[in-house]
PDB file of C-alpha atoms in Angstrom:
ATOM      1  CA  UNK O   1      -3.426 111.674 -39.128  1.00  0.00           C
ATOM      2  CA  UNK O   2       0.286 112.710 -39.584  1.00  0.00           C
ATOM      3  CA  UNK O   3       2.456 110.736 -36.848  1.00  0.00           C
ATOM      4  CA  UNK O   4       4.795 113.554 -37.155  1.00  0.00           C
ATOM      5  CA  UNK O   5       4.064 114.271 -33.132  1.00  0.00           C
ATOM      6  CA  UNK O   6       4.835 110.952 -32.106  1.00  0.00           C
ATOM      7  CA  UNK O   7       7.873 110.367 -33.868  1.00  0.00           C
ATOM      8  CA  UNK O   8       8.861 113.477 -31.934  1.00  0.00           C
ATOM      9  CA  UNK O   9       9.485 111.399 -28.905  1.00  0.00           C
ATOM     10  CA  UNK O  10      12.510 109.880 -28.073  1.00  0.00           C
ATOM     11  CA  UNK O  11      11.668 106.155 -27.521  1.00  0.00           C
ATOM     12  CA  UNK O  12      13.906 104.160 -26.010  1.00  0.00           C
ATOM     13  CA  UNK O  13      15.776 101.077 -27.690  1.00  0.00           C
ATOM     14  CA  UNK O  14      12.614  98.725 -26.512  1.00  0.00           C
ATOM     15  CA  UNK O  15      10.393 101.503 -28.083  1.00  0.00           C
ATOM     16  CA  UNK O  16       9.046 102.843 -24.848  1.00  0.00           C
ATOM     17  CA  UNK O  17       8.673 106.354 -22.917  1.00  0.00           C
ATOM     18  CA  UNK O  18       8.041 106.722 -18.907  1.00  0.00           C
ATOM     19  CA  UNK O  19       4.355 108.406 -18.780  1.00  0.00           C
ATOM     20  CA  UNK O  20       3.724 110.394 -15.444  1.00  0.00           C
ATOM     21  CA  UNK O  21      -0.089 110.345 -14.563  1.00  0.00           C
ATOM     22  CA  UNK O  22      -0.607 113.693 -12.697  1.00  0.00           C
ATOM     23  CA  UNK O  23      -4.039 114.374 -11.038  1.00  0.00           C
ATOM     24  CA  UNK O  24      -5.169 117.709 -12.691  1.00  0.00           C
ATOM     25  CA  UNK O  25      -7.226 118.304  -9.223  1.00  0.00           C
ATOM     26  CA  UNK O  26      -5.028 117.305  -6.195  1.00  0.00           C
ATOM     27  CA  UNK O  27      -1.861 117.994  -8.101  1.00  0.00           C
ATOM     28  CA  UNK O  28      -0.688 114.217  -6.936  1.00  0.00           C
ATOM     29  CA  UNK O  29       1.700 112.026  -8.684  1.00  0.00           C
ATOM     30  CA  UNK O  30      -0.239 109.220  -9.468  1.00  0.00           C
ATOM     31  CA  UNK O  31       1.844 106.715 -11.156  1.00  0.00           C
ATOM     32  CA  UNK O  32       4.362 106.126 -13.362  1.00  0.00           C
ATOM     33  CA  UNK O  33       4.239 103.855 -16.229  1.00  0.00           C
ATOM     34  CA  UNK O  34       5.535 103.369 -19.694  1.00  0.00           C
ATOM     35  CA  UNK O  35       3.653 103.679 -23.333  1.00  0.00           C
ATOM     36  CA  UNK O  36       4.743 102.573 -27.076  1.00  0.00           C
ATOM     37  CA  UNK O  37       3.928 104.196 -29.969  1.00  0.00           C
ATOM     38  CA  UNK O  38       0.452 102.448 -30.143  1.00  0.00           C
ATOM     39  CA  UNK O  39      -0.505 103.140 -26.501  1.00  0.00           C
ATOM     40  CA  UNK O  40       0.463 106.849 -26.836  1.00  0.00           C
ATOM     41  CA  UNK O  41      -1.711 107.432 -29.903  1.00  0.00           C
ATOM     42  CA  UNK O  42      -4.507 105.594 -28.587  1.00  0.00           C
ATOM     43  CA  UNK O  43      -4.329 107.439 -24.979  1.00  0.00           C
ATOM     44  CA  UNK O  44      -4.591 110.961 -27.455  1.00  0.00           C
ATOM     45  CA  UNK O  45      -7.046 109.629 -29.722  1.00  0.00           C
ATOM     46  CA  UNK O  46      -9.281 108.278 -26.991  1.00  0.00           C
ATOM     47  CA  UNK O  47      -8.867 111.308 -24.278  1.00  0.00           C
ATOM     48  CA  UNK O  48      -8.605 107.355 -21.940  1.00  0.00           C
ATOM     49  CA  UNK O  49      -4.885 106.679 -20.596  1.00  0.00           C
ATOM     50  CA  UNK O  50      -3.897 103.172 -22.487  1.00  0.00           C
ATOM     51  CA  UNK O  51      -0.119 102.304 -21.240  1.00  0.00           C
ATOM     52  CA  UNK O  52       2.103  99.416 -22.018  1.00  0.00           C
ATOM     53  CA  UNK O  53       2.035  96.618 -19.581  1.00  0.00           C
ATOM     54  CA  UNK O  54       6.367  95.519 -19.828  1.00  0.00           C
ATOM     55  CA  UNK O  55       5.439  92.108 -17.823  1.00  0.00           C
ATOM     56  CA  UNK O  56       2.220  90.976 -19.810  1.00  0.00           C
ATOM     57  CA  UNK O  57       3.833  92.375 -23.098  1.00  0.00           C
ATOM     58  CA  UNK O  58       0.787  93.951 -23.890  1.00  0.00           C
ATOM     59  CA  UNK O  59      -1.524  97.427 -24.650  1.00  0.00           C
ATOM     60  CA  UNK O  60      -2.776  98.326 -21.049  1.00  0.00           C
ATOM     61  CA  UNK O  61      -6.239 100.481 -20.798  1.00  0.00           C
ATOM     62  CA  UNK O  62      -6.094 101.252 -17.220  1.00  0.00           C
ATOM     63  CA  UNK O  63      -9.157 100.776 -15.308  1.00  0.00           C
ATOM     64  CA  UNK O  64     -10.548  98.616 -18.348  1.00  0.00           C
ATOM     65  CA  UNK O  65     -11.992  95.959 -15.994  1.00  0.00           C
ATOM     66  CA  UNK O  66     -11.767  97.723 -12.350  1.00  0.00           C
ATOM     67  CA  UNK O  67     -13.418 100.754 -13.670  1.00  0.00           C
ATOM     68  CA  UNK O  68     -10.320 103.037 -12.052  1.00  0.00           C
ATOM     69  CA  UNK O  69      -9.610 104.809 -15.883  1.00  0.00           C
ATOM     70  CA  UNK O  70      -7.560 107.723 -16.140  1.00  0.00           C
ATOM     71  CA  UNK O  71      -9.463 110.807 -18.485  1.00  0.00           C
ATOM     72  CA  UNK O  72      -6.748 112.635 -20.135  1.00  0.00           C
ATOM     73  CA  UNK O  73      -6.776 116.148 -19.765  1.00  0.00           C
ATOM     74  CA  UNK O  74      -3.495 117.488 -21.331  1.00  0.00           C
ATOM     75  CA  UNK O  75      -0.091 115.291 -22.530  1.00  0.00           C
ATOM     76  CA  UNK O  76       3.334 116.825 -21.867  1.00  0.00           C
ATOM     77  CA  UNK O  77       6.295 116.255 -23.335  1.00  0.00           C
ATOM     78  CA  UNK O  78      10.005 117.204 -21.710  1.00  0.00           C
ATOM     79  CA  UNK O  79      12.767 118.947 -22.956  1.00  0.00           C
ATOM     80  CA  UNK O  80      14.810 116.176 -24.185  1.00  0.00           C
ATOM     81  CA  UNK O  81      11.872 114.636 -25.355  1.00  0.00           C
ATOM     82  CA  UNK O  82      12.273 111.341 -23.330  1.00  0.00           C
ATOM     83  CA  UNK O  83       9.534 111.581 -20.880  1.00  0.00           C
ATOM     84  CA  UNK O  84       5.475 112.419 -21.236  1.00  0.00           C
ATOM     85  CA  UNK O  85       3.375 113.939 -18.466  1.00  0.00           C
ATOM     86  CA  UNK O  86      -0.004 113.105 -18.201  1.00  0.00           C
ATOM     87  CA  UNK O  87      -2.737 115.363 -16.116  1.00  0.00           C
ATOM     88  CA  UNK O  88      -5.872 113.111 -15.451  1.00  0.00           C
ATOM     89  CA  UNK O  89      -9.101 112.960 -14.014  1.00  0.00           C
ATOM     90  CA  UNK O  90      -8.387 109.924 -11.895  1.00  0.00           C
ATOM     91  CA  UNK O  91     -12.129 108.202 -12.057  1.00  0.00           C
ATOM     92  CA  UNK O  92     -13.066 106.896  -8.908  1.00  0.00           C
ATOM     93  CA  UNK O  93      -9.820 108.587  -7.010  1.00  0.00           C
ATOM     94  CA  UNK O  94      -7.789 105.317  -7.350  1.00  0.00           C
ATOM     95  CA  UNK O  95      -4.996 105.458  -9.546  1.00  0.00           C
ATOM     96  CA  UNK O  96      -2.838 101.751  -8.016  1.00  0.00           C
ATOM     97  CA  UNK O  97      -3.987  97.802  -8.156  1.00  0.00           C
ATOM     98  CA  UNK O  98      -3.277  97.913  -4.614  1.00  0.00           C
ATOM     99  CA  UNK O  99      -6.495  99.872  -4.335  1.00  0.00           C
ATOM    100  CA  UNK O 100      -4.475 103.148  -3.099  1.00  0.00           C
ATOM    101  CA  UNK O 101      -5.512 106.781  -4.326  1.00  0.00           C
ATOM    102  CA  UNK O 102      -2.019 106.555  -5.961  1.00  0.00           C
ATOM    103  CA  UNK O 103       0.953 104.474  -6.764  1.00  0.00           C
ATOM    104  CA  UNK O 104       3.561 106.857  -4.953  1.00  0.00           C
ATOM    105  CA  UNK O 105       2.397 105.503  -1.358  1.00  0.00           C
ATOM    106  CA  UNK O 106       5.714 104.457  -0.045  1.00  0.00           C
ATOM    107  CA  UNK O 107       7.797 107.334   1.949  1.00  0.00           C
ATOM    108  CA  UNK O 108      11.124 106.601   2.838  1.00  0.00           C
ATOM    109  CA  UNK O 109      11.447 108.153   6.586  1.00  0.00           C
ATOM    110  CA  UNK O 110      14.069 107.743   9.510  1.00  0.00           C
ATOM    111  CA  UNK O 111      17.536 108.518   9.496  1.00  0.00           C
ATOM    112  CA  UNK O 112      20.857 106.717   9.460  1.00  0.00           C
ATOM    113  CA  UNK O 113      20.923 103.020   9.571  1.00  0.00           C
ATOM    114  CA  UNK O 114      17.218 102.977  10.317  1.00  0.00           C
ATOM    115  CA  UNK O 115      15.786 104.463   7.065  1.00  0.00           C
ATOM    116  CA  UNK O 116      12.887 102.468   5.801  1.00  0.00           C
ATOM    117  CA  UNK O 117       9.855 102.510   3.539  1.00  0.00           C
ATOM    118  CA  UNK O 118       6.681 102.938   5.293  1.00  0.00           C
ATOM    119  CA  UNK O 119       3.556 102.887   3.498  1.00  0.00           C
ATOM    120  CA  UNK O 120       1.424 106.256   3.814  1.00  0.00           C
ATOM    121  CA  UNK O 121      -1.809 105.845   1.653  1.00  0.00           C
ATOM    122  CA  UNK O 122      -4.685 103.819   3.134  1.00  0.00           C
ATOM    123  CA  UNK O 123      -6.272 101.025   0.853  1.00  0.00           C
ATOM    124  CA  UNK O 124      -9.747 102.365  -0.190  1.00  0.00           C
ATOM    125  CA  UNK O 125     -10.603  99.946  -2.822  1.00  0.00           C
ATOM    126  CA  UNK O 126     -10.563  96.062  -3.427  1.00  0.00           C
ATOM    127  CA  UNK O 127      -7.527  95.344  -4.761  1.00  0.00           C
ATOM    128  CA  UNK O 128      -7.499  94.371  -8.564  1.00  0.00           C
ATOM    129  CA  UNK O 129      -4.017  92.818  -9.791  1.00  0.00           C
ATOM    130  CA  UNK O 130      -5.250  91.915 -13.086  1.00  0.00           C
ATOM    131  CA  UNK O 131      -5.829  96.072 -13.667  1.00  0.00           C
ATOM    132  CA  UNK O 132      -2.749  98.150 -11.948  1.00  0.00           C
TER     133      UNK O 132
ATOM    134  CA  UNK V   1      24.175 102.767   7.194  1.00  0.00           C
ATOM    135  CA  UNK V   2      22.055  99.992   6.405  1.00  0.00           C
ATOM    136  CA  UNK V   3      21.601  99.446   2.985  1.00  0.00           C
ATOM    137  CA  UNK V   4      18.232  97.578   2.725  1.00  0.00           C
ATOM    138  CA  UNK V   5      16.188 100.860   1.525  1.00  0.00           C
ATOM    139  CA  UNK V   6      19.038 100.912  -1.266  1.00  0.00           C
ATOM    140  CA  UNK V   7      18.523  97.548  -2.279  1.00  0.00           C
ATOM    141  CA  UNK V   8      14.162  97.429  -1.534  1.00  0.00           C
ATOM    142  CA  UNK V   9      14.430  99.831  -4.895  1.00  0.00           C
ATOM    143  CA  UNK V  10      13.808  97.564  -8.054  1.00  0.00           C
ATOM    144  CA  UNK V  11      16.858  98.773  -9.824  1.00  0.00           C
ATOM    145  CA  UNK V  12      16.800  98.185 -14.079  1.00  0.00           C
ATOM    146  CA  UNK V  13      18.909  95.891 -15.608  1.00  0.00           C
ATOM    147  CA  UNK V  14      21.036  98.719 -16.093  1.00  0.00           C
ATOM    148  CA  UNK V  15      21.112  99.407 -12.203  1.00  0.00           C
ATOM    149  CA  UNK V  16      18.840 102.756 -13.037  1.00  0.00           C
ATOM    150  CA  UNK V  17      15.465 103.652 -11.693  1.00  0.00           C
ATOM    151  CA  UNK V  18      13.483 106.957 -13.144  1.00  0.00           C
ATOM    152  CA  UNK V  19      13.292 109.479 -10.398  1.00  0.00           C
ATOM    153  CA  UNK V  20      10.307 112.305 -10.758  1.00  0.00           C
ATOM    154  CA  UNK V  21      10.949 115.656  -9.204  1.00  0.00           C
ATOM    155  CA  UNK V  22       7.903 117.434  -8.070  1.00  0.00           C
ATOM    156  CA  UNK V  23       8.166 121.273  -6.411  1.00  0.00           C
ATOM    157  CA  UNK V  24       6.667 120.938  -3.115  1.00  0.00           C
ATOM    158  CA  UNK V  25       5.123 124.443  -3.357  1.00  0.00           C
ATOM    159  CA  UNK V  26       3.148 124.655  -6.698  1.00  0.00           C
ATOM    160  CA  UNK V  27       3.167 120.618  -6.959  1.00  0.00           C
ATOM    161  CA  UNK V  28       4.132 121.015 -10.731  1.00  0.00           C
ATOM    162  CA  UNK V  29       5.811 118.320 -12.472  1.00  0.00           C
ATOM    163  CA  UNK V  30       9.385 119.683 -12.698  1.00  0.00           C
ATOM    164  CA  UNK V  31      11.345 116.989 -14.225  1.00  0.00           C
ATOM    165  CA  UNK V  32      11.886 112.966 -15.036  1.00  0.00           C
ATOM    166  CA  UNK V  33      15.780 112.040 -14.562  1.00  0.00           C
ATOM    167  CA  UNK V  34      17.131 108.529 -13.498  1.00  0.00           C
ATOM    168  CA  UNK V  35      19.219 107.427 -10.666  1.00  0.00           C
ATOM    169  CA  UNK V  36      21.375 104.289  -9.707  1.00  0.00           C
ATOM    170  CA  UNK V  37      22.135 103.876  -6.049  1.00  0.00           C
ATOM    171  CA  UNK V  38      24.599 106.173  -5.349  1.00  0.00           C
ATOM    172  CA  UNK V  39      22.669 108.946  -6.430  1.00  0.00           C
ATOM    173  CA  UNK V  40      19.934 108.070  -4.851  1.00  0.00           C
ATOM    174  CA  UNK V  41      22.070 107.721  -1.349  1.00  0.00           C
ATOM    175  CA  UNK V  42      24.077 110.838  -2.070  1.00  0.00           C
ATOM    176  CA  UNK V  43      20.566 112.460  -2.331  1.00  0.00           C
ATOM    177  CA  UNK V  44      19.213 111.330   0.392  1.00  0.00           C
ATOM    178  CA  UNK V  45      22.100 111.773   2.513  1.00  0.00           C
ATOM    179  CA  UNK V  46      22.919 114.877   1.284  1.00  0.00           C
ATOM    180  CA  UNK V  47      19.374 116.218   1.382  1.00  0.00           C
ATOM    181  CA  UNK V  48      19.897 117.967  -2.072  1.00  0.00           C
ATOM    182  CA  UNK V  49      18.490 115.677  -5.557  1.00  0.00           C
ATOM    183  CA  UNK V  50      21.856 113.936  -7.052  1.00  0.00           C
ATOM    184  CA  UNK V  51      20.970 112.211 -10.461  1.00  0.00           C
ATOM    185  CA  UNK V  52      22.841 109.508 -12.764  1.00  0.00           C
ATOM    186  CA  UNK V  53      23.529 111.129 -16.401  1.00  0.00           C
ATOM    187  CA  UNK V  54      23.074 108.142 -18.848  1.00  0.00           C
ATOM    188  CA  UNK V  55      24.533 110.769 -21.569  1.00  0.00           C
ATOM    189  CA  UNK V  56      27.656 111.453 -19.909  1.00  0.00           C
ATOM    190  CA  UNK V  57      27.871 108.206 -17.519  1.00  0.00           C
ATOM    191  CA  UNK V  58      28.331 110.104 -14.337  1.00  0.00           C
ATOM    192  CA  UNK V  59      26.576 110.738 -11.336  1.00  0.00           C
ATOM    193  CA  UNK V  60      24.659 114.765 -11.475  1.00  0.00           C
ATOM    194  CA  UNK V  61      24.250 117.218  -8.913  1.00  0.00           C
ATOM    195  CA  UNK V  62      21.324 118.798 -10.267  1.00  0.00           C
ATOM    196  CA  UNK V  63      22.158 123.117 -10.501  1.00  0.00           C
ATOM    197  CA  UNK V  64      25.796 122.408  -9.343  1.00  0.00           C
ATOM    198  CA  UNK V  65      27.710 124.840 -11.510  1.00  0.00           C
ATOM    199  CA  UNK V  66      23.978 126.620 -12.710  1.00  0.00           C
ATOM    200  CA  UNK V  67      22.820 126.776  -8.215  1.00  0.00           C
ATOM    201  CA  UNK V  68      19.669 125.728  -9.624  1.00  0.00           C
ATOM    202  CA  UNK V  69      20.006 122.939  -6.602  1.00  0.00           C
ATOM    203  CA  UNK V  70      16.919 121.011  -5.381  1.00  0.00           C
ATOM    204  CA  UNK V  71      16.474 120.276  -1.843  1.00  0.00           C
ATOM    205  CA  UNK V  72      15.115 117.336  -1.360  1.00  0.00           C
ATOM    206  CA  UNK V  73      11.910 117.418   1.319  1.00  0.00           C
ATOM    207  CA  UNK V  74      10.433 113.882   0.431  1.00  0.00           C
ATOM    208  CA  UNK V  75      11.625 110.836  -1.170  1.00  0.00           C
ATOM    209  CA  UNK V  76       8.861 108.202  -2.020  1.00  0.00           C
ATOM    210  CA  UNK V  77       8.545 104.781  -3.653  1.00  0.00           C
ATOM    211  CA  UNK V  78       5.836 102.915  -6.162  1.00  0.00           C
ATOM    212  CA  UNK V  79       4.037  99.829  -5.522  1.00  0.00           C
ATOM    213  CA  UNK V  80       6.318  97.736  -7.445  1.00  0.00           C
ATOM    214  CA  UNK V  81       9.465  99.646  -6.637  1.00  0.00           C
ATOM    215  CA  UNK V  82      10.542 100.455  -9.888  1.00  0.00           C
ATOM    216  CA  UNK V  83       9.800 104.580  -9.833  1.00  0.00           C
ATOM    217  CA  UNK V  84      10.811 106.722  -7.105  1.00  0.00           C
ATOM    218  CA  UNK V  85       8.733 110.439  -6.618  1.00  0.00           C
ATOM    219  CA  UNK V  86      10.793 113.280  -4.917  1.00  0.00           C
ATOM    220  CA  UNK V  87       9.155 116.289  -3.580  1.00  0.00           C
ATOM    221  CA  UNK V  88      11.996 119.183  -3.884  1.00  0.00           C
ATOM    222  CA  UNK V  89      12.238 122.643  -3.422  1.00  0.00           C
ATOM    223  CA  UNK V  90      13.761 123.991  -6.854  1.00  0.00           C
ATOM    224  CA  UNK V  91      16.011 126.736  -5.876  1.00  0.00           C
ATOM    225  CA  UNK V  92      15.875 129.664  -7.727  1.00  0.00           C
ATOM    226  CA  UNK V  93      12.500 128.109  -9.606  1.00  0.00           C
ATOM    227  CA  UNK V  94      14.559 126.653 -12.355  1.00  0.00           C
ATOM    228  CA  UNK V  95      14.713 122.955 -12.835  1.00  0.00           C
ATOM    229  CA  UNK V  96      15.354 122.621 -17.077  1.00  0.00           C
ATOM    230  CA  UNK V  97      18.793 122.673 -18.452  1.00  0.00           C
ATOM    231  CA  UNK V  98      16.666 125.733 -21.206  1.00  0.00           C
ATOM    232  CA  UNK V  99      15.983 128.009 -18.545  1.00  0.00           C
ATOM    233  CA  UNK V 100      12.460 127.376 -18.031  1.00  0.00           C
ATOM    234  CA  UNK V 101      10.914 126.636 -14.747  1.00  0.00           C
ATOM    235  CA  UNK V 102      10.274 122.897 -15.494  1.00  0.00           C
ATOM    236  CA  UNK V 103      11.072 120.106 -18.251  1.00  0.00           C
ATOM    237  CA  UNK V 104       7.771 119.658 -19.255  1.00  0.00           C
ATOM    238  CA  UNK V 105       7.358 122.636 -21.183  1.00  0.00           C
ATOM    239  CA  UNK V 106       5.683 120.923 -24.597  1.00  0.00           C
ATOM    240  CA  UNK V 107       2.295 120.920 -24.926  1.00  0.00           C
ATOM    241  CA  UNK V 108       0.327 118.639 -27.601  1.00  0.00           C
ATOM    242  CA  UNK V 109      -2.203 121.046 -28.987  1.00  0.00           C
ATOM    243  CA  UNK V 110      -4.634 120.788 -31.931  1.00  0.00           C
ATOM    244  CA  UNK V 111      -5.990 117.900 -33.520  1.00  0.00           C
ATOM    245  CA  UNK V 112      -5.850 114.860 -36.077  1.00  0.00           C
ATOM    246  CA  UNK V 113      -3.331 115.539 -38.203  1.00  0.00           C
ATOM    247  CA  UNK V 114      -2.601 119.138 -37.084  1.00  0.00           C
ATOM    248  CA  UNK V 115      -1.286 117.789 -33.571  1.00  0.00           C
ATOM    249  CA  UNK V 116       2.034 118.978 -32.630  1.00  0.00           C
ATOM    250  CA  UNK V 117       4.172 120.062 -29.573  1.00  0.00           C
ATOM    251  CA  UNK V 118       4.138 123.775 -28.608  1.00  0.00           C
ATOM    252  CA  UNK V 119       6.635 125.048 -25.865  1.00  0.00           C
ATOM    253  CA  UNK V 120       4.477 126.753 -23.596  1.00  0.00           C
ATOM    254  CA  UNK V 121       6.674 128.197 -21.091  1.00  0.00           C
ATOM    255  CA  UNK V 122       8.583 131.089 -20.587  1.00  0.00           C
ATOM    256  CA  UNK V 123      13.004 130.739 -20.793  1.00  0.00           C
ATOM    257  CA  UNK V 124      13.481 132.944 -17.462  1.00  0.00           C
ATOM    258  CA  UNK V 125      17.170 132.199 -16.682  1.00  0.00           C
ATOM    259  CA  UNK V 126      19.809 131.754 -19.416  1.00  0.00           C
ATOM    260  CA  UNK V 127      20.100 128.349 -20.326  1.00  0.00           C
ATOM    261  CA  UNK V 128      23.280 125.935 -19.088  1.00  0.00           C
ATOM    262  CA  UNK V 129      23.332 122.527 -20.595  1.00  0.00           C
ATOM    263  CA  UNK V 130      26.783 120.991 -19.113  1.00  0.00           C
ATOM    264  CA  UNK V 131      24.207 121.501 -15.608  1.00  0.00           C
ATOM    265  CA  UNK V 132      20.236 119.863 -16.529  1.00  0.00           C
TER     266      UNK V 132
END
């Protein structure tokens, strides 16, 4: 297989890209995590979002032990070449290890001195640290 | 103004945090920039998406000279702080520095070795690159 498509991509000096997971039903941001050259080929190859965990160091199937995996529908690539797009078929409808339909669950709300975060989503699964 | 929303954001070593843009009508995927805490005050002061350009080193008003402005309806957080999701309304329905509606206008198509990128959408507005 030629690489030619990877090499396309501007990785950063660590050798990583920011990968948006996009729900291809809902239209929700899921999540946003970051791939290497390894996770991005797998993810294509497999049609199974693999990312690349920056704390453990390591290749990152998600949902490989909670069950939560991501199908890949279509990959996306911007302008500049420095950020992929992922639409998915969330499996299961949870996309965080907090056990949230998606990662994006904080909304900043208030005004003035008294903005705040204020979490929005509902827990709906067990959470599962070991899995994000 | 109290600061602590600033400062709950899990800012990079560089003091940067990728910001996703999402159009609050169609909920497509318009664009992945990066911010550092001004910009992300400015914008949500301001009500209107203000970016950090790591190319030129300066803080972005997205469509000031091009008007291709995004108002800002929505400004959320991930789990782990380190992303923040903005749901804008892209005036004029432009948000790429080409002219097209959004950034992520490359598609991977085909397969094994005949994968590549194809730019699947439409330049509608002539392109301004001083203004992503």
């Amino acid at each position: 297989m030629s690489d030619d498509w990877i090499e396309s991509v501007a990785w950063n000096a660590d050798g990583l890209v920011p990968a948006v997971a996009q729900d291809a039903a809902s239209g929700e941001v899921l999540m946003l995590a970051w791939m290497n050259r390894e996770s991005l080929a797998r993810t294509v190859e497999t049609g199974e979002a693999v990312y690349w965990s920056r704390s453990r160091k390591s290749l990152w199937k998600k949902g490989e032990t909670s069950g939560h995996l991501q199908r890949v529908l279509e990959v996306r690539l911007d302008c500049d070449a420095d950020a992929v797009l992922l639409r998915v078929e969330s499996v299961k409808g949870i996309a965080c290890h907090t056990g949230r339909r998606r990662c994006f669950f904080n909304r900043l709300e208030g005004a003035g001195g008294g903005r705040r975060w204020v979490a929005t989503e509902p827990v709906i699964a067990s959470a599962d640290a070991s899995d994000a």
